[in-house]
Tab-separated table of C-alpha atoms in Angstrom:
chain	number	residue	atom	x	y	z
A	1	MET	CA	-3.083	32.118	-4.808
A	2	LYS	CA	-6.431	31.535	-4.042
A	3	THR	CA	-7.999	29.511	-6.835
A	4	ASN	CA	-7.442	25.858	-7.981
A	5	GLN	CA	-6.881	27.150	-11.162
A	6	GLU	CA	-3.925	29.552	-10.643
A	7	VAL	CA	-2.064	26.612	-8.619
A	8	MET	CA	-2.889	24.103	-11.544
A	9	ASP	CA	-1.509	26.761	-14.219
A	10	LEU	CA	1.800	26.848	-12.211
A	11	ALA	CA	2.119	23.537	-11.385
A	12	GLU	CA	1.989	22.777	-14.888
A	13	GLN	CA	4.153	25.319	-16.055
A	14	SER	CA	7.165	23.178	-13.900
A	15	ILE	CA	6.034	19.772	-12.998
A	16	ILE	CA	6.730	16.895	-15.669
A	17	HIS	CA	3.108	15.449	-16.500
A	18	THR	CA	3.225	12.121	-15.049
A	19	TYR	CA	-0.163	12.101	-13.548
A	20	ASN	CA	-3.395	12.911	-14.429
A	21	ARG	CA	-4.495	14.874	-11.807
A	22	PHE	CA	-8.151	16.188	-10.799
A	23	PRO	CA	-8.631	19.433	-10.993
A	24	ILE	CA	-8.416	20.436	-7.561
A	25	ALA	CA	-5.158	21.930	-5.285
A	26	MET	CA	-5.857	20.770	-1.544
A	27	ASP	CA	-4.782	23.328	0.559
A	28	HIS	CA	-5.690	21.472	4.259
A	29	GLY	CA	-7.306	18.588	6.100
A	30	GLN	CA	-8.966	18.336	9.505
A	31	GLY	CA	-10.169	14.876	11.009
A	32	VAL	CA	-11.379	12.486	7.360
A	33	TYR	CA	-12.014	15.901	5.196
A	34	LEU	CA	-9.911	17.765	2.922
A	35	TYR	CA	-10.171	21.424	1.842
A	36	ASP	CA	-9.069	23.161	-1.530
A	37	VAL	CA	-7.588	26.510	-1.643
A	38	GLU	CA	-11.239	27.721	-2.522
A	39	GLY	CA	-12.731	26.193	0.734
A	40	LYS	CA	-14.674	23.548	-0.340
A	41	LYS	CA	-14.666	20.463	1.440
A	42	TYR	CA	-14.165	16.647	0.784
A	43	LEU	CA	-14.471	13.043	2.342
A	44	ASP	CA	-11.993	11.875	1.799
A	45	PHE	CA	-12.589	7.968	1.272
A	46	ALA	CA	-8.997	7.949	-0.433
A	47	ALA	CA	-6.629	8.821	2.430
A	48	GLY	CA	-3.943	9.905	-0.203
A	49	ILE	CA	-3.796	6.297	-1.746
A	50	ALA	CA	-4.014	4.419	1.493
A	51	VAL	CA	-1.701	7.021	3.095
A	52	MET	CA	-3.596	8.718	5.930
A	53	ALA	CA	-4.939	6.082	7.999
A	54	LEU	CA	-5.390	8.579	11.062
A	55	GLY	CA	-6.894	11.235	8.713
A	56	TYR	CA	-5.574	14.764	8.871
A	57	ASN	CA	-4.253	17.382	11.687
A	58	VAL	CA	-4.033	14.675	14.419
A	59	PRO	CA	-2.035	17.174	17.350
A	60	GLU	CA	-0.137	13.722	19.076
A	61	TYR	CA	1.187	13.344	15.139
A	62	LYS	CA	2.029	17.099	14.718
A	63	GLN	CA	3.723	17.402	18.307
A	64	ALA	CA	5.778	14.295	17.659
A	65	LEU	CA	7.380	15.935	14.618
A	66	LYS	CA	7.511	18.950	16.087
A	67	ASP	CA	9.286	17.700	19.108
A	68	GLN	CA	12.135	15.842	16.641
A	69	ILE	CA	12.491	19.022	14.318
A	70	GLU	CA	13.621	20.597	17.633
A	71	LYS	CA	16.313	18.204	18.043
A	72	VAL	CA	17.125	16.888	14.650
A	73	ILE	CA	16.202	16.079	11.424
A	74	HIS	CA	19.013	14.086	9.744
A	75	VAL	CA	22.429	12.285	10.437
A	76	SER	CA	22.615	9.665	7.519
A	77	ASN	CA	23.062	5.801	8.689
A	78	LEU	CA	26.869	6.476	9.308
A	79	TYR	CA	25.414	7.082	13.300
A	80	TYR	CA	22.582	5.207	15.196
A	81	THR	CA	19.603	7.093	16.080
A	82	GLU	CA	16.627	6.471	19.135
A	83	PRO	CA	13.627	7.115	16.834
A	84	MET	CA	15.194	4.871	14.288
A	85	ALA	CA	15.841	1.867	16.604
A	86	ARG	CA	12.543	2.493	18.474
A	87	ALA	CA	10.888	2.398	15.236
A	88	ALA	CA	12.727	-0.972	14.065
A	89	SER	CA	11.989	-2.955	17.128
A	90	ARG	CA	8.307	-1.870	16.868
A	91	LEU	CA	8.058	-2.941	13.178
A	92	ALA	CA	9.519	-6.210	13.768
A	93	GLU	CA	7.351	-6.945	16.785
A	94	ALA	CA	4.394	-5.839	14.618
A	95	SER	CA	5.219	-7.668	11.781
A	96	GLY	CA	6.463	-11.155	14.056
A	97	LEU	CA	9.623	-10.965	11.984
A	98	LYS	CA	13.165	-9.961	12.898
A	99	LYS	CA	15.075	-7.077	10.929
A	100	VAL	CA	14.333	-4.165	9.550
A	101	PHE	CA	15.298	-2.084	6.919
A	102	PHE	CA	14.236	1.611	6.406
A	103	THR	CA	13.172	3.084	2.720
A	104	ASN	CA	11.558	5.973	1.634
A	105	SER	CA	8.812	4.518	-0.074
A	106	GLY	CA	7.081	1.409	-1.277
A	107	THR	CA	8.983	0.878	-4.253
A	108	GLU	CA	12.094	1.170	-2.605
A	109	ALA	CA	10.729	-1.503	-0.152
A	110	ILE	CA	10.265	-3.805	-3.072
A	111	GLU	CA	13.245	-3.055	-4.383
A	112	GLY	CA	15.572	-4.107	-1.374
A	113	SER	CA	13.212	-6.943	-0.714
A	114	ILE	CA	14.547	-8.110	-4.538
A	115	LYS	CA	17.978	-7.867	-3.607
A	116	LEU	CA	17.333	-9.567	-0.099
A	117	ALA	CA	15.849	-12.663	-2.098
A	118	ARG	CA	18.618	-12.552	-4.647
A	119	LYS	CA	21.298	-12.117	-2.053
A	120	TYR	CA	20.135	-14.775	-0.064
A	121	ALA	CA	19.735	-17.354	-3.203
A	122	TYR	CA	23.841	-16.424	-3.782
A	123	LEU	CA	24.970	-17.380	-0.551
A	124	LYS	CA	22.536	-20.446	-0.700
A	125	ASP	CA	24.278	-21.262	-4.128
A	126	LYS	CA	27.647	-20.363	-3.732
A	127	GLY	CA	27.718	-17.403	-5.855
A	128	SER	CA	25.162	-18.464	-8.348
A	129	THR	CA	22.905	-15.400	-9.960
A	130	ASP	CA	20.727	-17.482	-12.033
A	131	HIS	CA	17.770	-17.493	-9.693
A	132	GLU	CA	14.277	-16.878	-10.910
A	133	ILE	CA	11.495	-15.039	-8.655
A	134	ILE	CA	7.679	-15.766	-9.283
A	135	ALA	CA	5.259	-12.965	-9.068
A	136	MET	CA	1.558	-12.354	-10.265
A	137	ASN	CA	-0.125	-11.267	-13.257
A	138	HIS	CA	-2.419	-8.322	-12.911
A	139	SER	CA	0.284	-7.010	-9.811
A	140	PHE	CA	1.863	-3.696	-9.045
A	141	HIS	CA	4.637	-2.787	-7.024
A	142	GLY	CA	5.846	0.064	-7.934
A	143	ARG	CA	7.579	2.236	-11.006
A	144	SER	CA	11.194	1.682	-10.493
A	145	ILE	CA	12.992	-0.692	-12.771
A	146	GLY	CA	13.259	-3.567	-10.185
A	147	ALA	CA	9.379	-2.880	-9.255
A	148	LEU	CA	8.508	-2.704	-12.707
A	149	SER	CA	9.845	-5.941	-13.300
A	150	VAL	CA	8.150	-8.131	-11.209
A	151	THR	CA	4.693	-6.100	-12.141
A	152	GLY	CA	2.289	-8.187	-13.919
A	153	ASN	CA	0.927	-5.717	-16.725
A	154	THR	CA	2.769	-5.136	-19.784
A	155	HIS	CA	0.964	-1.613	-19.758
A	156	TYR	CA	3.186	-0.179	-17.104
A	157	GLN	CA	6.460	-2.009	-18.898
A	158	GLU	CA	6.314	-1.789	-22.447
A	159	ALA	CA	8.181	1.675	-23.160
A	160	PHE	CA	10.785	0.931	-20.391
A	161	ARG	CA	12.717	-2.460	-21.601
A	162	PRO	CA	14.785	-4.306	-20.716
A	163	LEU	CA	13.841	-4.483	-17.302
A	164	ILE	CA	16.022	-6.675	-14.863
A	165	ASP	CA	15.306	-10.635	-16.257
A	166	LYS	CA	14.607	-14.005	-14.304
A	167	ILE	CA	11.315	-12.904	-13.584
A	168	VAL	CA	8.455	-15.575	-14.236
A	169	PHE	CA	4.773	-14.715	-13.894
A	170	ALA	CA	2.034	-16.684	-12.519
A	171	GLN	CA	-1.804	-16.459	-12.200
A	172	PHE	CA	-2.642	-14.918	-8.673
A	173	ASN	CA	-4.784	-16.945	-6.135
A	174	ASP	CA	-3.979	-20.435	-8.589
A	175	LEU	CA	-1.688	-22.514	-6.483
A	176	GLU	CA	-1.497	-25.295	-9.783
A	177	ASP	CA	-0.020	-22.341	-12.018
A	178	VAL	CA	2.093	-21.189	-9.512
A	179	LYS	CA	3.601	-24.776	-8.608
A	180	ALA	CA	4.176	-25.346	-12.658
A	181	LYS	CA	5.818	-22.411	-12.930
A	182	ILE	CA	8.654	-23.653	-10.118
A	183	ASN	CA	11.886	-24.728	-11.045
A	184	ASP	CA	15.124	-25.569	-9.161
A	185	LYS	CA	16.205	-21.707	-10.033
A	186	THR	CA	13.209	-20.319	-8.508
A	187	CYS	CA	14.441	-18.380	-5.525
A	188	ALA	CA	11.479	-16.247	-4.216
A	189	ILE	CA	7.547	-16.247	-4.971
A	190	LEU	CA	6.260	-12.424	-4.565
A	191	PHE	CA	2.536	-11.394	-4.221
A	192	GLU	CA	0.042	-8.651	-2.842
A	193	THR	CA	-1.573	-10.160	0.074
A	194	ILE	CA	-4.715	-8.365	-1.318
A	195	GLN	CA	-3.916	-6.875	-5.057
A	196	GLY	CA	-4.351	-3.101	-5.066
A	197	GLU	CA	-4.153	-1.480	-8.407
A	198	GLY	CA	-5.385	-4.711	-9.952
A	199	GLY	CA	-8.660	-4.287	-8.638
A	200	ILE	CA	-9.025	-5.292	-5.076
A	201	TYR	CA	-8.309	-8.895	-4.749
A	202	PRO	CA	-7.542	-10.437	-1.719
A	203	ALA	CA	-5.211	-13.834	-1.715
A	204	ASP	CA	-7.610	-16.988	-1.071
A	205	PRO	CA	-6.194	-18.605	2.198
A	206	ALA	CA	-5.895	-22.252	0.376
A	207	PHE	CA	-3.209	-20.105	-1.814
A	208	VAL	CA	-1.292	-18.338	1.029
A	209	LYS	CA	-1.098	-21.570	2.949
A	210	GLY	CA	-0.351	-23.236	0.080
A	211	ILE	CA	2.863	-21.387	-1.271
A	212	ARG	CA	3.824	-20.897	2.203
A	213	GLN	CA	3.852	-24.792	2.423
A	214	ILE	CA	5.738	-25.282	-0.773
A	215	CYS	CA	8.033	-22.324	0.086
A	216	ASP	CA	9.126	-24.409	3.152
A	217	GLU	CA	9.943	-27.350	1.444
A	218	LYS	CA	11.738	-26.005	-0.914
A	219	ASP	CA	14.081	-23.706	0.695
A	220	ILE	CA	12.247	-20.387	-1.249
A	221	LEU	CA	11.540	-17.418	-0.059
A	222	LEU	CA	7.891	-15.966	0.171
A	223	ILE	CA	7.637	-12.020	-0.171
A	224	LEU	CA	4.537	-10.211	0.663
A	225	ASP	CA	3.859	-6.811	-0.686
A	226	GLU	CA	1.993	-4.786	2.002
A	227	VAL	CA	2.436	-1.844	1.103
A	228	GLN	CA	-0.852	-0.858	0.822
A	229	CYS	CA	-2.764	-3.195	2.708
A	230	GLY	CA	-0.499	-3.376	5.586
A	231	MET	CA	-0.405	-1.197	8.506
A	232	GLY	CA	-3.968	-2.390	9.789
A	233	ARG	CA	-5.961	-1.711	6.629
A	234	SER	CA	-7.507	-5.029	6.803
A	235	GLY	CA	-8.131	-5.265	10.109
A	236	GLN	CA	-4.856	-6.908	11.733
A	237	MET	CA	-1.377	-4.788	11.458
A	238	PHE	CA	-0.735	-6.764	8.187
A	239	ALA	CA	-3.200	-8.943	5.872
A	240	TYR	CA	-0.868	-12.274	6.103
A	241	GLN	CA	-1.700	-12.458	9.705
A	242	HIS	CA	-5.259	-13.044	8.924
A	243	TYR	CA	-3.837	-16.116	6.985
A	244	GLY	CA	-1.862	-17.897	9.926
A	245	ILE	CA	1.536	-17.445	8.145
A	246	LYS	CA	4.520	-15.469	7.903
A	247	PRO	CA	6.639	-14.480	5.016
A	248	ASP	CA	10.249	-14.681	4.721
A	249	ILE	CA	10.715	-10.996	3.425
A	250	MET	CA	7.734	-8.092	3.900
A	251	ALA	CA	7.665	-4.595	2.100
A	252	CYS	CA	5.448	-2.009	3.984
A	253	ALA	CA	5.083	1.837	3.534
A	254	LYS	CA	2.349	3.847	2.942
A	255	ALA	CA	0.331	4.570	6.312
A	256	LEU	CA	4.003	3.373	8.182
A	257	GLY	CA	4.408	7.212	8.385
A	258	CYS	CA	0.941	8.356	7.864
A	259	GLY	CA	2.222	11.206	5.379
A	260	VAL	CA	5.650	11.205	6.159
A	261	PRO	CA	7.737	9.313	3.401
A	262	ILE	CA	8.924	6.075	5.140
A	263	GLY	CA	8.689	2.635	3.338
A	264	ALA	CA	11.028	-0.241	4.981
A	265	PHE	CA	11.452	-4.039	4.182
A	266	VAL	CA	11.464	-6.686	7.106
A	267	ALA	CA	13.749	-9.683	6.984
A	268	GLY	CA	12.686	-12.651	8.797
A	269	GLU	CA	15.167	-15.078	10.377
A	270	LYS	CA	15.940	-16.815	7.147
A	271	THR	CA	17.130	-13.849	5.615
A	272	MET	CA	17.595	-11.481	8.222
A	273	ASP	CA	21.876	-11.682	8.053
A	274	SER	CA	22.277	-11.995	4.234
A	275	LEU	CA	22.846	-8.345	3.420
A	276	THR	CA	25.796	-7.082	4.973
A	277	ALA	CA	27.494	-3.680	5.181
A	278	GLY	CA	27.976	-2.202	1.587
A	279	ASP	CA	25.178	-4.368	0.048
A	280	HIS	CA	22.746	-1.757	0.092
A	281	GLY	CA	21.696	1.376	1.585
A	282	SER	CA	19.878	5.068	1.471
A	283	THR	CA	21.022	8.339	2.391
A	284	TYR	CA	17.327	9.316	4.005
A	285	GLY	CA	15.811	5.720	4.885
A	286	GLY	CA	15.135	5.913	8.399
A	287	ASN	CA	15.820	9.372	9.290
A	288	PRO	CA	15.009	10.567	13.132
A	289	LEU	CA	12.118	12.664	11.377
A	290	ALA	CA	10.350	9.955	9.522
A	291	ALA	CA	11.415	7.250	12.335
A	292	ALA	CA	9.735	9.865	14.914
A	293	ALA	CA	6.173	9.496	12.705
A	294	ALA	CA	6.589	5.599	12.368
A	295	ASN	CA	6.829	5.891	16.124
A	296	ALA	CA	3.886	8.342	16.788
A	297	VAL	CA	2.142	6.144	14.186
A	298	PHE	CA	2.426	3.067	16.434
A	299	ASP	CA	1.644	5.032	19.506
A	300	ILE	CA	-1.362	6.624	17.911
A	301	TYR	CA	-2.816	2.733	16.950
A	302	GLU	CA	-2.696	1.929	20.188
A	303	GLN	CA	-4.141	4.730	22.250
A	304	LYS	CA	-7.465	5.199	20.016
A	305	HIS	CA	-7.557	1.251	19.075
A	306	VAL	CA	-7.264	1.553	15.649
A	307	LEU	CA	-7.760	-2.022	14.789
A	308	ASP	CA	-10.612	-2.042	17.197
A	309	ASN	CA	-12.536	0.550	14.685
A	310	VAL	CA	-11.528	-1.360	11.255
A	311	ASN	CA	-13.355	-4.457	12.589
A	312	ASP	CA	-15.995	-2.309	13.808
A	313	VAL	CA	-16.212	0.104	10.495
A	314	ALA	CA	-15.323	-2.316	7.849
A	315	PRO	CA	-18.348	-4.818	8.001
A	316	TYR	CA	-20.898	-1.734	7.842
A	317	LEU	CA	-19.104	-0.550	5.166
A	318	SER	CA	-19.331	-3.434	3.160
A	319	ALA	CA	-23.004	-3.975	4.165
A	320	LYS	CA	-23.467	-0.488	2.522
A	321	LEU	CA	-21.553	-1.223	-0.390
A	322	GLU	CA	-23.346	-4.786	-1.188
A	323	GLU	CA	-26.515	-2.545	-1.058
A	324	LEU	CA	-25.365	-0.271	-3.785
A	325	LYS	CA	-24.518	-3.337	-5.951
A	326	ALA	CA	-28.389	-4.673	-5.375
A	327	LYS	CA	-29.339	-1.269	-6.466
A	328	TYR	CA	-27.546	-0.290	-9.173
A	329	PRO	CA	-27.129	-3.442	-11.931
A	330	CYS	CA	-23.847	-1.269	-13.368
A	331	ILE	CA	-21.605	-3.205	-10.427
A	332	VAL	CA	-20.909	-6.330	-11.304
A	333	GLU	CA	-18.572	-7.056	-8.010
A	334	HIS	CA	-18.168	-6.123	-4.363
A	335	ARG	CA	-14.423	-7.653	-2.867
A	336	GLY	CA	-11.823	-6.623	-0.235
A	337	MET	CA	-11.095	-6.665	2.884
A	338	GLY	CA	-11.484	-4.487	5.820
A	339	LEU	CA	-11.048	-0.873	4.731
A	340	MET	CA	-9.806	-1.944	1.250
A	341	GLN	CA	-12.405	-2.413	-0.659
A	342	GLY	CA	-13.492	-2.243	-4.443
A	343	LEU	CA	-16.709	-2.067	-6.704
A	344	GLU	CA	-16.107	-3.178	-10.006
A	345	PHE	CA	-17.930	-1.948	-12.699
A	346	ASP	CA	-19.552	-3.010	-16.452
A	347	ARG	CA	-17.990	0.179	-17.596
A	348	PRO	CA	-15.098	2.553	-16.918
A	349	VAL	CA	-15.372	4.596	-13.427
A	350	GLY	CA	-13.388	7.627	-14.577
A	351	PRO	CA	-16.898	9.395	-14.837
A	352	ILE	CA	-18.195	8.278	-11.695
A	353	VAL	CA	-15.119	9.474	-9.804
A	354	SER	CA	-15.334	12.838	-11.455
A	355	ARG	CA	-18.745	13.317	-10.415
A	356	ALA	CA	-18.511	11.768	-7.050
A	357	ILE	CA	-15.679	14.334	-6.616
A	358	GLU	CA	-18.063	17.293	-7.714
A	359	ASN	CA	-20.136	16.245	-4.846
A	360	GLY	CA	-17.705	16.348	-2.294
A	361	LEU	CA	-16.421	12.875	-2.014
A	362	LEU	CA	-13.157	11.726	-2.567
A	363	ILE	CA	-12.915	7.956	-4.382
A	364	ILE	CA	-10.070	6.449	-6.688
A	365	SER	CA	-10.175	3.705	-8.850
A	366	ALA	CA	-8.496	0.731	-9.079
A	367	GLY	CA	-8.116	-0.400	-13.205
A	368	GLU	CA	-10.388	1.110	-15.368
A	369	LYS	CA	-13.342	-0.434	-13.528
A	370	ILE	CA	-13.266	-0.850	-10.039
A	371	ILE	CA	-13.792	2.197	-7.878
A	372	ARG	CA	-11.436	1.436	-4.555
A	373	PHE	CA	-12.376	2.271	-1.002
A	374	VAL	CA	-9.394	2.996	1.110
A	375	PRO	CA	-10.341	5.529	3.553
A	376	PRO	CA	-8.487	6.703	6.347
A	377	LEU	CA	-8.811	4.010	9.611
A	378	VAL	CA	-10.350	6.077	11.819
A	379	ILE	CA	-13.401	6.874	10.153
A	380	THR	CA	-16.859	5.981	11.776
A	381	LYS	CA	-20.394	4.393	10.192
A	382	GLU	CA	-21.663	7.846	9.776
A	383	HIS	CA	-19.216	8.501	7.616
A	384	VAL	CA	-20.115	5.929	5.231
A	385	ASP	CA	-23.089	7.240	5.978
A	386	GLU	CA	-22.387	10.186	4.488
A	387	MET	CA	-20.092	8.659	1.210
A	388	TYR	CA	-23.366	6.066	0.436
A	389	ALA	CA	-25.659	9.503	0.312
A	390	VAL	CA	-23.362	10.881	-2.231
A	391	LEU	CA	-22.508	7.835	-4.619
A	392	ASP	CA	-25.988	7.132	-4.602
A	393	GLY	CA	-26.959	10.239	-5.705
A	394	VAL	CA	-24.087	9.976	-8.528
A	395	LEU	CA	-24.992	6.649	-9.449
A	396	ALA	CA	-28.709	7.397	-9.753
A	397	HIS	CA	-27.481	9.608	-12.956
A	398	VAL	CA	-25.368	7.100	-14.292
């Protein structure tokens, strides 16, 4: 197959249509660029929805996976493996938490976080199962039934009810609203440290610290979803580290494997022993290949000083997005943190995103009116300039 259309036609015959894909069939990548099957080059400011933090075709990463494939790909969780043990130790150290359960996705990490919180409450209250979890409006945590249940957007939920019960929604960044929703049945408070699909909204410091204080006072668990904003995207390994607090449970995925599917929920000291044998499981979770990918990611982050690059390039990206905002009245707001930023428009951004792609720039939306910028964490200021030139040209004709 040599054309985008041929690949698209074959896919549409056999793949359930749950995604409205762009009319491109990607073939390979190099650095921070992707190439379709017809050879067209795209500057990637989407990174596979914040997954490909290291970009594409990274020699050290590929070698680590090849080396593991030569040994063993899968043995199940009936046995220990050295890659899984190392990856868990490194993730626990990087997060400042204690113990890890590996999953295959961010959605599964959220599912496990919910189960861990409920098991902790069950043990604490001697078998009671009527506990509530407070989640946030405009949040997004995944599309399984459990993750949908804590996603504060009825559009995603309406066709799939009934969802799991005992979920209460509060306003993100509104401490008083959260306080008003707490009762003696509240066992956990869950939110994204930086809301992603909801529109690139970082949590306010006073909100995060206030929630942490309330949780400490009332023995409520704080669960942070760092699936998209974690693994260095904010400029710290995890975004909550900007706020000087730790969660009781943290969910991560995406850039943890930089392309190989792997996620995790990580438990702090309070919750680390709540789940016992038989409470939770995953056939593929943390298998040797996925764990080898995570170990390679940690290695390369250290070797290439990835966090230093984020903190060097992010202010420049922010400044260039501010330039666009000043230049085009259709941009009403710019917000974000690190290399997770967004521009909000006064109109739907679908046509802008499509036109940018036609001109060789991959960007994605976050809701109807927001363009999301989540490039590989190894981009340079020159790549930001290249992005700016394309988007500027597109916006000039909006």
